[in-house]
Coordinates of C-alpha atoms in Angstrom, one line a residue:
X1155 CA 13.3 77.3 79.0
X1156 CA 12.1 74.0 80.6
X1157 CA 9.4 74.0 83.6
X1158 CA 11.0 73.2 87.0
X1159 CA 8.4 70.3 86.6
X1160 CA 10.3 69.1 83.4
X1161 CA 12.3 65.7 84.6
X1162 CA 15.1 67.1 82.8
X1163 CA 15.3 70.3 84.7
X1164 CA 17.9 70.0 87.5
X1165 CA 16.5 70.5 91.0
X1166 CA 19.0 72.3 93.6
X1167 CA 18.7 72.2 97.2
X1168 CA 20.6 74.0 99.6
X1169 CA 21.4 72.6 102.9
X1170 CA 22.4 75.9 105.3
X1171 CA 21.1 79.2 104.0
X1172 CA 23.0 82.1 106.0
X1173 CA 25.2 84.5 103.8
X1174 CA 27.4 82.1 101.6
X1175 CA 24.1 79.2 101.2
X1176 CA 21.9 82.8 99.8
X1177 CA 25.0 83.6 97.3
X1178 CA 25.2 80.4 95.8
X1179 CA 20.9 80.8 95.7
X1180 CA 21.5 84.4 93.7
X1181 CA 24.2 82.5 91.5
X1182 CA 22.0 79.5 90.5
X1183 CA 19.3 82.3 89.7
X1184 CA 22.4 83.9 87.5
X1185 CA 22.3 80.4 85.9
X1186 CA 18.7 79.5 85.0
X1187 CA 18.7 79.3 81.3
X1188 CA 21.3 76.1 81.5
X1189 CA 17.4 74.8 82.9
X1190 CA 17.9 74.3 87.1
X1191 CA 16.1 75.6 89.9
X1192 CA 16.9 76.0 93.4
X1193 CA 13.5 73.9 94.6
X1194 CA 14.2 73.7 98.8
X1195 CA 16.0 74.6 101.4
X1196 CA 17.2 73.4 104.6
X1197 CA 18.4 75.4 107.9
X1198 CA 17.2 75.3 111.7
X1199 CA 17.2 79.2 111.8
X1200 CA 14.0 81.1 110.9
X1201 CA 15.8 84.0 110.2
X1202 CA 17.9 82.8 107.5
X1203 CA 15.1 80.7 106.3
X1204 CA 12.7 83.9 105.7
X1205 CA 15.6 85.7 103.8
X1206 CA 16.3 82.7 101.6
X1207 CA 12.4 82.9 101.3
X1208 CA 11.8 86.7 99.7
X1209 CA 15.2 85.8 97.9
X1210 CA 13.7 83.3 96.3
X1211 CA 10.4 85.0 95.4
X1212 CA 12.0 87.8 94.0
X1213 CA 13.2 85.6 91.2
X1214 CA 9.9 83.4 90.9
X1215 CA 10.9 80.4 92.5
X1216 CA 9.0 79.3 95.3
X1217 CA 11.3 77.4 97.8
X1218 CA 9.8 73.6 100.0
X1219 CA 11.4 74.6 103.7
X1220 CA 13.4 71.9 105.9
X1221 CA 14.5 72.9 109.4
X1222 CA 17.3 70.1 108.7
X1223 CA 18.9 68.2 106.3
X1224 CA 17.2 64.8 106.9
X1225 CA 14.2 66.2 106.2
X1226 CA 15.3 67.8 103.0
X1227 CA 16.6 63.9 101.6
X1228 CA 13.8 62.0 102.4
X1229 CA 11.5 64.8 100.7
X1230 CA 13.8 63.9 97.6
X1231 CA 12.7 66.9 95.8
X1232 CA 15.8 67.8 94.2
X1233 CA 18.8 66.1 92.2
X1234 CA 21.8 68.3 93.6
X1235 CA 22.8 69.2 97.1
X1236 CA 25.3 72.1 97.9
X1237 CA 26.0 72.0 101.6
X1238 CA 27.0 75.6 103.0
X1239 CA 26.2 75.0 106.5
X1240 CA 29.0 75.6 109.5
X1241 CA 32.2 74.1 108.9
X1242 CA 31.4 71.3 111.8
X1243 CA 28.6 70.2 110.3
X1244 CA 29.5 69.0 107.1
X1245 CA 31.0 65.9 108.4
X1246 CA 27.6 64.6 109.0
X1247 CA 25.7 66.1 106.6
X1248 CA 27.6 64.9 104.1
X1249 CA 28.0 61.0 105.1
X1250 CA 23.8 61.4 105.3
X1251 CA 23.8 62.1 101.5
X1252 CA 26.7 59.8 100.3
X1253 CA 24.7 56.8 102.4
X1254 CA 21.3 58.2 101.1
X1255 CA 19.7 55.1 98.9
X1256 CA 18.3 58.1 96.1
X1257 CA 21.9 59.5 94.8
X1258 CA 22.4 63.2 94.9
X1259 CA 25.2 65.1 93.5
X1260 CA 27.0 67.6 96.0
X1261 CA 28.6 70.6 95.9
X1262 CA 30.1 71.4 99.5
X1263 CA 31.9 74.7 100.6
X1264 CA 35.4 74.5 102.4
X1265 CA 36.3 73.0 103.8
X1266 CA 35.7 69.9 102.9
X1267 CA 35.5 68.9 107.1
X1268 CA 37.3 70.4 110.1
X1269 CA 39.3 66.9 110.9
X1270 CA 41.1 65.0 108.8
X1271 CA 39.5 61.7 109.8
X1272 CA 36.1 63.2 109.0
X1273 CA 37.6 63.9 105.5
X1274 CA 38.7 60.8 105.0
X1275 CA 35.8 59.1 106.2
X1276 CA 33.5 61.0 103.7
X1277 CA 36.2 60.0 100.9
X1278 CA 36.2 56.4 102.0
X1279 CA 32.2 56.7 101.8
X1280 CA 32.2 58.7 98.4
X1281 CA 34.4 56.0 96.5
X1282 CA 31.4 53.7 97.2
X1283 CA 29.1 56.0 94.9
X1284 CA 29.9 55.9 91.5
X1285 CA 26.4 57.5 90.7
X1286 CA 27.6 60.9 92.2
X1287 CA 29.6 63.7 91.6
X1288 CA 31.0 65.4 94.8
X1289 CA 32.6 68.5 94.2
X1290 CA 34.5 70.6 97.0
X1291 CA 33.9 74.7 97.0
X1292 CA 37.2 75.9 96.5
X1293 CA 36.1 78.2 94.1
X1294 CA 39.0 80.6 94.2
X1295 CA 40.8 78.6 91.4
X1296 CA 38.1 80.3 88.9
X1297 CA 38.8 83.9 90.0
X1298 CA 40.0 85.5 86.0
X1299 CA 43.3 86.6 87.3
X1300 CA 43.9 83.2 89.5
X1301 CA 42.3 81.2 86.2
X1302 CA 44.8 83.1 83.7
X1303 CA 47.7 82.6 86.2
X1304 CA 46.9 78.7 86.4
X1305 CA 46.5 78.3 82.4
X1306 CA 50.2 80.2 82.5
X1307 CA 51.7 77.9 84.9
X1308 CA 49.9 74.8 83.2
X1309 CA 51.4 75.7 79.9
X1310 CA 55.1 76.2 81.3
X1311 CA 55.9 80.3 80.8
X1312 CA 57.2 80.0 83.9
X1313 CA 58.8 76.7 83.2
X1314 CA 59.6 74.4 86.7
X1315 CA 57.5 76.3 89.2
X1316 CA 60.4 76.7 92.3
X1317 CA 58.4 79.1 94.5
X1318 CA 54.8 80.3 95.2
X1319 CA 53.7 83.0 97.3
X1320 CA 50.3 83.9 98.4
X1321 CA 49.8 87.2 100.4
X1322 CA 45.9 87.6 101.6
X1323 CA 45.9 91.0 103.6
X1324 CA 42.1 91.6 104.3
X1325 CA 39.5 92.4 107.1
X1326 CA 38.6 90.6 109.9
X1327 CA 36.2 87.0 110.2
X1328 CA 32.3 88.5 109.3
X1329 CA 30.0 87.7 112.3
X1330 CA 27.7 84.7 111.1
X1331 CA 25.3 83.2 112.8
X1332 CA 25.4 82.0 116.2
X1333 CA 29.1 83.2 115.7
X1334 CA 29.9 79.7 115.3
X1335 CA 33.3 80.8 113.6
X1336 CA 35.0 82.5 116.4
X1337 CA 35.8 79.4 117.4
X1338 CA 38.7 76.4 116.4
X1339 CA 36.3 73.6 117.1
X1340 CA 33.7 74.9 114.7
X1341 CA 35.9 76.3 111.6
X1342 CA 38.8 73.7 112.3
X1343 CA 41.1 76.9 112.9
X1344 CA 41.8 80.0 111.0
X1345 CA 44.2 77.8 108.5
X1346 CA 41.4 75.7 107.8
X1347 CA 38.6 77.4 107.3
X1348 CA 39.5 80.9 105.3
X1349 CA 43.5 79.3 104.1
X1350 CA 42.4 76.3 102.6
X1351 CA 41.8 77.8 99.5
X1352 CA 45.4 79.2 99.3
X1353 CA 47.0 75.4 100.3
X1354 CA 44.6 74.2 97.3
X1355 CA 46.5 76.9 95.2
X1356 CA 49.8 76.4 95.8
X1357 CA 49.5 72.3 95.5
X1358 CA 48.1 73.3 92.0
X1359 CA 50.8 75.7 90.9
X1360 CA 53.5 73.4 92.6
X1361 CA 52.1 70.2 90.5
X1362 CA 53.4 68.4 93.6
X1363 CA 51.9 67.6 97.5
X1364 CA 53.1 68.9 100.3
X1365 CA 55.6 66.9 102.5
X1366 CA 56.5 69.5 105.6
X1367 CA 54.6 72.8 107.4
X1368 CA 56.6 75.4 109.3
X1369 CA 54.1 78.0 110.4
X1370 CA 54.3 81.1 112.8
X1371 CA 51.0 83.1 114.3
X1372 CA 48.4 84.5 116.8
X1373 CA 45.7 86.2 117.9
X1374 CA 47.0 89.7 117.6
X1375 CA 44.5 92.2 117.1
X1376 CA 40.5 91.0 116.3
X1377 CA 38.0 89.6 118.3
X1378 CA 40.2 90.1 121.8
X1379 CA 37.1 91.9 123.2
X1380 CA 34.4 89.9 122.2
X1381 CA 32.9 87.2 124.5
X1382 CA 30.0 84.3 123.8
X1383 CA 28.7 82.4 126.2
X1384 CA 31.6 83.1 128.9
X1385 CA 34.4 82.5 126.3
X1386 CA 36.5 84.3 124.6
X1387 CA 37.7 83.8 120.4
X1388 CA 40.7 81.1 119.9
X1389 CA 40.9 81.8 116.0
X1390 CA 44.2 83.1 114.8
X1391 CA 44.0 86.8 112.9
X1392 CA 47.7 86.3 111.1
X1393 CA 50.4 84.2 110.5
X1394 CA 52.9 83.0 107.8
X1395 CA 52.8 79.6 106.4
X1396 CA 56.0 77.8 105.0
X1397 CA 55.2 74.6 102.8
X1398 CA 58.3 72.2 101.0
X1399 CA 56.5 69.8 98.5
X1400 CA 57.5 66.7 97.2
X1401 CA 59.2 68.1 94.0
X1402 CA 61.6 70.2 96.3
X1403 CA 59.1 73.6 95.4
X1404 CA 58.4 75.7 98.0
X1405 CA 54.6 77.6 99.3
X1406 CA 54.7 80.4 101.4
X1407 CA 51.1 81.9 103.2
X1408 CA 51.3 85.7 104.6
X1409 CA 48.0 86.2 106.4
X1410 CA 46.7 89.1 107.6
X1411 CA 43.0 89.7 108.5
X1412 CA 43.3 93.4 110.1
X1413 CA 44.6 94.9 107.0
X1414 CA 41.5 96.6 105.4
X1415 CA 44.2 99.7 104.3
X1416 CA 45.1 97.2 101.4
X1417 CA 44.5 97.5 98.0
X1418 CA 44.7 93.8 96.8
X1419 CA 43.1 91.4 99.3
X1420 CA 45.5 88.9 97.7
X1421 CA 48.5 89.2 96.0
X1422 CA 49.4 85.9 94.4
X1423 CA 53.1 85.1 92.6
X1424 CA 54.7 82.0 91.2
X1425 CA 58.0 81.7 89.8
X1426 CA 59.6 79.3 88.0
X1427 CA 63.4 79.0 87.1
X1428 CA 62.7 80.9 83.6
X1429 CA 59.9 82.9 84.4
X1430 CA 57.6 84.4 87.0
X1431 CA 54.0 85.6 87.1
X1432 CA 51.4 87.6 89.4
X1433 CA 47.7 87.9 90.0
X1434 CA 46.1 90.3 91.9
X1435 CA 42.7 90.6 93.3
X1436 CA 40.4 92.1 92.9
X1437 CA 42.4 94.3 90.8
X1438 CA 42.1 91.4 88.0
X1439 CA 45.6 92.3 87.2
X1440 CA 47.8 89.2 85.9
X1441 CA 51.6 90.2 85.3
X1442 CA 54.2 88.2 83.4
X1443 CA 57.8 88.3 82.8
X1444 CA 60.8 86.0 82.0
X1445 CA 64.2 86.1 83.5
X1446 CA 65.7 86.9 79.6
X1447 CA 63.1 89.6 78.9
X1448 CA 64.1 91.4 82.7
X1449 CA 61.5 94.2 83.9
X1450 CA 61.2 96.1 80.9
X1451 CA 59.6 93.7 79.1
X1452 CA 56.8 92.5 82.2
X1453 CA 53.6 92.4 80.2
X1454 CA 50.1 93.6 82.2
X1455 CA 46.9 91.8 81.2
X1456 CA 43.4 92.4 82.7
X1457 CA 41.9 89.0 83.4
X1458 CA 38.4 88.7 82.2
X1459 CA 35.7 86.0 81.8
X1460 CA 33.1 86.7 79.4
X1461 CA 31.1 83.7 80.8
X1462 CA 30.4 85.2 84.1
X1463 CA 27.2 86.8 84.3
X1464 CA 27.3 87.4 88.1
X1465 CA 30.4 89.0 90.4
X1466 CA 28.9 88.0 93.6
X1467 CA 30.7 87.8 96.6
X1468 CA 34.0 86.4 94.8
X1469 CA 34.8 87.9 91.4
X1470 CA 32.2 85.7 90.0
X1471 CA 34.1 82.5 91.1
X1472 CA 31.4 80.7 92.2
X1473 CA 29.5 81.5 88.9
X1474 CA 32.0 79.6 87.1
X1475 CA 32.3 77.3 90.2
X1476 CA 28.2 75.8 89.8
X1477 CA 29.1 76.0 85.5
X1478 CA 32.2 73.7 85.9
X1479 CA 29.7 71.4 88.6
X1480 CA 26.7 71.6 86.6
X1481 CA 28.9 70.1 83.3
X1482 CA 30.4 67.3 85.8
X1483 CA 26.7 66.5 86.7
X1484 CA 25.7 66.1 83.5
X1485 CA 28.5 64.3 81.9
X1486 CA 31.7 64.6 82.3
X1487 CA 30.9 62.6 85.4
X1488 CA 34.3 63.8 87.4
X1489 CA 34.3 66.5 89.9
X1490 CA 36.6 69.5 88.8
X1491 CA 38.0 69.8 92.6
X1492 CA 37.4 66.5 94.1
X1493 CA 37.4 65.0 97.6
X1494 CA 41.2 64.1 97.8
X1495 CA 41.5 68.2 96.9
X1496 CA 39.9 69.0 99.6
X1497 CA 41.3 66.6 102.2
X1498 CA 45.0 67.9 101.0
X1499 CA 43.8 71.3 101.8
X1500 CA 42.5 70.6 105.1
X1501 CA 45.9 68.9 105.5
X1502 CA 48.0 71.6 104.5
X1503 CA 45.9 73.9 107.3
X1504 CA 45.9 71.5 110.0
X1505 CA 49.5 71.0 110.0
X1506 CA 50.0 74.8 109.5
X1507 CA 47.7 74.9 113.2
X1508 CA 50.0 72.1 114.8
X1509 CA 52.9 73.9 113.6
X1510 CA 52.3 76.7 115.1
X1511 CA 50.9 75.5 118.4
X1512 CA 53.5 73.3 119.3
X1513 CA 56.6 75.2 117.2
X1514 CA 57.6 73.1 115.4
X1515 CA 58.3 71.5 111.6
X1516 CA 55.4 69.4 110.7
X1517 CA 55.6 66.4 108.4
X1518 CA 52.5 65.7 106.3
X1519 CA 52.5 62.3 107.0
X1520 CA 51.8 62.5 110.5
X1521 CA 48.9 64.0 110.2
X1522 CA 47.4 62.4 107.6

């Protein structure tokens, strides 16, 4: 295997180290024969900062610290970024990067930002950078029974996808640091920050974007009790999501984060006018059938990857995730989910937030 000092080994950074920054730190360790090492680190709490540290020791790699980003670029230690920081921050962080002289490829976590002007702005910024790859996390796509599903709908068993429907029933928003995401203005709402991934779904099986939003929820049940700094939670706990897309196919988001008596956390259909197909996780169950063949003749498949080496936090998704990247960086040149991905996702869940705060149908167009 290469030495980390080798100019053709691939030198990771990480910029934000709390739960999801130390996953994709155990994942790139998962990874190390494809020659890369995670080489710094950047994050303004210790804490999280001394965890990353042991993490990294255990494996053998011994880690440069930044207590912010800035730092971390003008060290230029490392080739690749991924930027798993709070939601609000990325905005910045990432228009530091794309503007940095020394080009770095980046792999950032959804969402992409928590406005859609800062998405656009870092899209605007991007196309400027032909010498980097930007990749957005929404890793979900590579789940086995999401990935199966996709390759199903991609090679028309379904034929013309009509409808999807994406049910995530799960438990409530972990406590992160600072609790920076009990609030709107820090995760860009419930529909941004945890649904995004589901919007980026059902534009993929739909093959189409999204014209109107027609959503319903509240704050029902979680975090009612809980106060920081003299104020109380504003993040949504469930809701249902109606989306028409441009090829007259239809999206539909049931949401429910106080459902930890389920046994899928999400149940995922699409159904076309000859066929219809399901994946359910983290069962890994994919199910099949066509409208000729009727219920007796639904076929069951469990969904495996042989490539992933690490489960992690999500079904080894984001193992896959840094393989697909890591190829992009070193030749393919494109970015498997790319900006415009992830500003169509934050799209889809910041209309999904209007709609339901002012109750109402809304169009696509206003708010992009």
């Amino acid at each position: 295997m290469a030495d980390a000092m080798d100019s053709a080994f691939t030198k990771y950074g990480i910029v934000g180290i709390g739960m999801m920054g130390r996953e994709h730190l155990i994942n790139l360790h998962h990874l190390r024969d494809q020659g890369l090492a995670v080489v710094c680190i950047a994050d303004p709490h210790p804490p999280s900062q001394l965890l990353a540290i042991e993490l990294a020791q255990s494996f053998g790699w011994e880690l440069k610290v930044f207590s912010g980003h800035e730092e971390l670029l003008k060290s230029e230690l490392c080739d690749v970024i991924v930027v798993s920081s709070p939601n609000m921050t990325h905005h910045q962080i990432l228009m530091d990067i794309i503007n940095y002289p020394k080009p770095h490829h980046v792999l950032v976590e959804k969402p992409l930002c928590t406005t859609i002007a800062d998405c656009k702005q870092v899209l605007e910024a991007a196309k400027k950078r032909s010498d980097m790859v930007v990749q957005v996390g929404l890793e979900y796509r590579y789940m086995p029974p999401v990935a199966k599903l996709i390759e199903k709908v991609k090679g028309r068993d379904f034929g013309n996808v009509k409808m999807v429907a994406i049910r995530e029933h799960r438990f409530p928003f972990l406590v992160k640091v600072n609790n920076w995401n009990r609030f709107n203005v820090n995760t860009g709402g419930t529909l941004v920050e945890k649904c995004c991934h589901f919007f980026d779904l059902m534009r993929l099986f739909a093959g189409a974007n999204p014209v109107c939003v027609m959503a319903s929820g509240g704050m029902d049940v979680n975090h009612k009790d809980e106060i920081y700094d003299g104020k109380v939670p504003d993040i949504i706990d469930n809701a249902y999501v109606i989306i028409e897309f441009d090829n007259g196919c239809r999206g539909m988001l049931d949401l429910c984060m106080f459902a930890e008596g389920s046994k899928n956390e999400q149940e995922i259909s699409v159904t076309g006018d000859i066929g219809k197909g399901e994946a359910l996780v983290p069962e890994g169950i994919v199910r099949s059938g066509s409208r000729v063949g009727g219920r007796e003749h639904v076929q069951t498949i469990k969904a495996e990857d042989e490539r992933i080496k690490y489960e992690g936090l999500h079904h080894g998704s984001s193992y896959v995730e840094h393989l697909t990247f890591l190829s992009a960086i070193r030749g393919e040149g494109r970015a498997a989910i790319d900006l415009e991905d992830g500003l169509m996702a934050v799209a889809m869940g910041v209309a999904a937030q209007l709609s339901i705060q002012e109750r109402r149908y809304v169009t696509i167009d206003e708010v992009l």
